[in-house]
PDB file of C-alpha atoms in Angstrom:
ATOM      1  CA  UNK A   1      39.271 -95.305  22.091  1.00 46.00           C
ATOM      2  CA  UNK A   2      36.001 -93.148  22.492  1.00 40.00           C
ATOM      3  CA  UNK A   3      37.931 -91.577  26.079  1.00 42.00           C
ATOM      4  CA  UNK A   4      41.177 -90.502  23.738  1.00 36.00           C
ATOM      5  CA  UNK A   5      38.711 -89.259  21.314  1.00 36.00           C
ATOM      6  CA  UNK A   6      36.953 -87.073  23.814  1.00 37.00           C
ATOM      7  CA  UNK A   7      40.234 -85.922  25.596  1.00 39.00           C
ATOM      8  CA  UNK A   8      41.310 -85.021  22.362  1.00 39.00           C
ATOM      9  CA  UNK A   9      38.019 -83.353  21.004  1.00 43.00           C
ATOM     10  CA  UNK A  10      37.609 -81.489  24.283  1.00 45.00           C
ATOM     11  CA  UNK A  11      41.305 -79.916  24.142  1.00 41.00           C
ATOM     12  CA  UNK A  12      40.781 -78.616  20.849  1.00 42.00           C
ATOM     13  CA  UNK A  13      37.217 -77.025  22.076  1.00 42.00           C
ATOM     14  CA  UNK A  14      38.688 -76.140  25.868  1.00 41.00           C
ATOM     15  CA  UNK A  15      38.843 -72.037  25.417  1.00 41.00           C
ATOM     16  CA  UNK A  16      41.864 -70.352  26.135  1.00 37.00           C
ATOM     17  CA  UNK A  17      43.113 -68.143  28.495  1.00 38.00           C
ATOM     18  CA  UNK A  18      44.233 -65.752  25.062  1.00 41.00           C
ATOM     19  CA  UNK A  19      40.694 -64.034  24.587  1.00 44.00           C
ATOM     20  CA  UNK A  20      40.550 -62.925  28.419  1.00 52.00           C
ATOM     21  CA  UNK A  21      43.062 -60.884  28.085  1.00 82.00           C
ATOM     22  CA  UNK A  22      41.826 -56.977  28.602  1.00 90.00           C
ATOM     23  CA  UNK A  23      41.727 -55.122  25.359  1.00 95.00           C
ATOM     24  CA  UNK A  24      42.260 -51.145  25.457  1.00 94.00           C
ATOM     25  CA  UNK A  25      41.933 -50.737  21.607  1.00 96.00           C
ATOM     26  CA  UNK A  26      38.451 -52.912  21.613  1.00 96.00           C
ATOM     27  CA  UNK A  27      37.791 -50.622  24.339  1.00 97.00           C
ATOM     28  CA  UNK A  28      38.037 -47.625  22.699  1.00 97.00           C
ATOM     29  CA  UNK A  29      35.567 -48.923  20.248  1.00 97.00           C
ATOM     30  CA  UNK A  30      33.182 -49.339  22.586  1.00 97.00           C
ATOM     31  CA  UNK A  31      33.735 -46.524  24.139  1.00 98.00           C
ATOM     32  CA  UNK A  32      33.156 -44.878  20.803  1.00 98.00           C
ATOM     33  CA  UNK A  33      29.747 -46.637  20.462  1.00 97.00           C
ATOM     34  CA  UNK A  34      28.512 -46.258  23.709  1.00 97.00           C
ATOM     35  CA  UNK A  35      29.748 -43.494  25.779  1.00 97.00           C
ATOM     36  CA  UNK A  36      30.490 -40.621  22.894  1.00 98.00           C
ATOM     37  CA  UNK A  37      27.036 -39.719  23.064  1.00 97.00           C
ATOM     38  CA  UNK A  38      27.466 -38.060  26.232  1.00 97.00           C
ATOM     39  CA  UNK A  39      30.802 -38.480  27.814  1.00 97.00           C
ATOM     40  CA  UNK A  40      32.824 -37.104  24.016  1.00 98.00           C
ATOM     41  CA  UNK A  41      35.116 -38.197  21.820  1.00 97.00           C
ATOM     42  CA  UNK A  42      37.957 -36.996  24.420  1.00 97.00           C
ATOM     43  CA  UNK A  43      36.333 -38.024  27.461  1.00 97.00           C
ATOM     44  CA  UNK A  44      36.034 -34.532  28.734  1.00 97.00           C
ATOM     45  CA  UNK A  45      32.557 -35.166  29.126  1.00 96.00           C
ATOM     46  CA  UNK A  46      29.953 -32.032  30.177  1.00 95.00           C
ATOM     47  CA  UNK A  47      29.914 -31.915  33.915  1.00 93.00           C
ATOM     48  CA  UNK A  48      28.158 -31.880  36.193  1.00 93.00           C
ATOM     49  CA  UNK A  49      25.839 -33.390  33.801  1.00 94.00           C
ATOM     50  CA  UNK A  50      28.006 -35.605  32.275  1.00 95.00           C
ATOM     51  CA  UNK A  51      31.662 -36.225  34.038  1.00 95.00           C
ATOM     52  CA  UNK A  52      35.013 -36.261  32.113  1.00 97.00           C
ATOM     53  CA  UNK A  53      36.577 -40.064  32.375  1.00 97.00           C
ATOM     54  CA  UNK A  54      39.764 -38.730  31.511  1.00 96.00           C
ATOM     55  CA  UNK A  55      40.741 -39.166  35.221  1.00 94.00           C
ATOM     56  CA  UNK A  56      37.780 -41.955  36.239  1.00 96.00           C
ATOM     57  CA  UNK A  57      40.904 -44.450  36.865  1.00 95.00           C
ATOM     58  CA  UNK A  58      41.765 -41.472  39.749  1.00 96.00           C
ATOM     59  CA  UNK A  59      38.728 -41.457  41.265  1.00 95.00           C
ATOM     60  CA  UNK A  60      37.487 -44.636  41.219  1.00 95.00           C
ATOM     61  CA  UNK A  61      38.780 -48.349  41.668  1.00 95.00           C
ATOM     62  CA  UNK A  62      39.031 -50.864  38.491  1.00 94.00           C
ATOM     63  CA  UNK A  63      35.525 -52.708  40.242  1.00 95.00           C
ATOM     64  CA  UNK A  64      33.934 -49.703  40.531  1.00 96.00           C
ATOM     65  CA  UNK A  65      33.861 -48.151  36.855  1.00 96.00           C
ATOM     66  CA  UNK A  66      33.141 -52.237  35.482  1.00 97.00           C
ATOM     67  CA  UNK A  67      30.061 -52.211  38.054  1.00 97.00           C
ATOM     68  CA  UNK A  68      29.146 -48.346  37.026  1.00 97.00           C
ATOM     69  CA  UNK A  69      29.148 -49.471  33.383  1.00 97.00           C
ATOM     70  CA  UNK A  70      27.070 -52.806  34.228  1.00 97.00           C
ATOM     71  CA  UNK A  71      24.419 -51.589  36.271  1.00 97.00           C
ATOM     72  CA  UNK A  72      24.101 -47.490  35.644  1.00 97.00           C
ATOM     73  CA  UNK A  73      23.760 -44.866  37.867  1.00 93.00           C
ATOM     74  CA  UNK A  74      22.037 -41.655  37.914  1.00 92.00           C
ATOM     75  CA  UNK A  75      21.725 -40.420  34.317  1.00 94.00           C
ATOM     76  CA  UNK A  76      23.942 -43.067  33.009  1.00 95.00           C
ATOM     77  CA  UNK A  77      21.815 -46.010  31.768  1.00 97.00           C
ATOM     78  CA  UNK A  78      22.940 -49.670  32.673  1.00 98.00           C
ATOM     79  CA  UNK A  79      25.126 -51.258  29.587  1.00 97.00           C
ATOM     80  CA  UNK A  80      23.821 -54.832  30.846  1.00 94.00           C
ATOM     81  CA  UNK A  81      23.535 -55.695  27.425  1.00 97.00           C
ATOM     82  CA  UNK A  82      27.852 -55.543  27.115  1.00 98.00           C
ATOM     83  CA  UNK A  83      29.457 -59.184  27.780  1.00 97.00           C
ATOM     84  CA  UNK A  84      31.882 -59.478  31.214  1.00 96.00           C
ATOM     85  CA  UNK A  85      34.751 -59.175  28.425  1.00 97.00           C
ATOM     86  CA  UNK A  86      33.133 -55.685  26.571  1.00 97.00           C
ATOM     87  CA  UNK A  87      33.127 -54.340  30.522  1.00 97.00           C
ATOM     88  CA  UNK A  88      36.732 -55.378  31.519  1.00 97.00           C
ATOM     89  CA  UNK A  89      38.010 -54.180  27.950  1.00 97.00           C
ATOM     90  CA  UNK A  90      35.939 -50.937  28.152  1.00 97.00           C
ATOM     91  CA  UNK A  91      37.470 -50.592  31.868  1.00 96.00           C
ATOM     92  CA  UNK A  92      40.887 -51.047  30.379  1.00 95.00           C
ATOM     93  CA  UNK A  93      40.419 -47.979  27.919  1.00 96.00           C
ATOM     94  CA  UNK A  94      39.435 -46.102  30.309  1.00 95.00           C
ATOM     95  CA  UNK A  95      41.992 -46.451  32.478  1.00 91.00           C
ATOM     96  CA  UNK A  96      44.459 -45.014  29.786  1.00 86.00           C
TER      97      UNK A  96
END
């Protein structure tokens, strides 16, 4: 009885694969928290300072902008703080 319990409890608690999904329009709302700043509203950014992501999907591969928003790089500060599913969602927008 306790093992069909447990089976039982754990399927209703096992996560699903629903929520992994990438997410373009949460995206955009972190991009809108986090990147506006200095990147703009329409990504054109202010380069050299700051470079336009209109085009970042172009330039650089899907591991490469996720690792560039993890860990930073030059004047862009690390967003460590952002969850694996904030970075892949964020990615996602920007490769609109």
């Amino acid at each position: 009885m306790l093992t069909l319990v447990l089976t039982l409890f754990g399927t209703v608690l096992a996560p699903t694969t629903a929520w992994s999904k990438d997410d373009p329009a949460a995206g955009a709302q972190l991009y809108t928290v986090h990147c506006t700043a200095c990147h703009g509203a329409n990504r054109a950014g202010i380069p050299p300072t700051f470079p336009a992501l209109t085009d970042v999907a172009k330039r650089l591969q899907p591991t490469q902008i996720k690792e560039k928003i993890s860990k930073g790089g030059g004047l862009m500060p690390p967003f460590s703080q952002l969850s694996a599913q904030e970075i892949d969602n964020l990615a996602s927008y920007l490769a609109k």
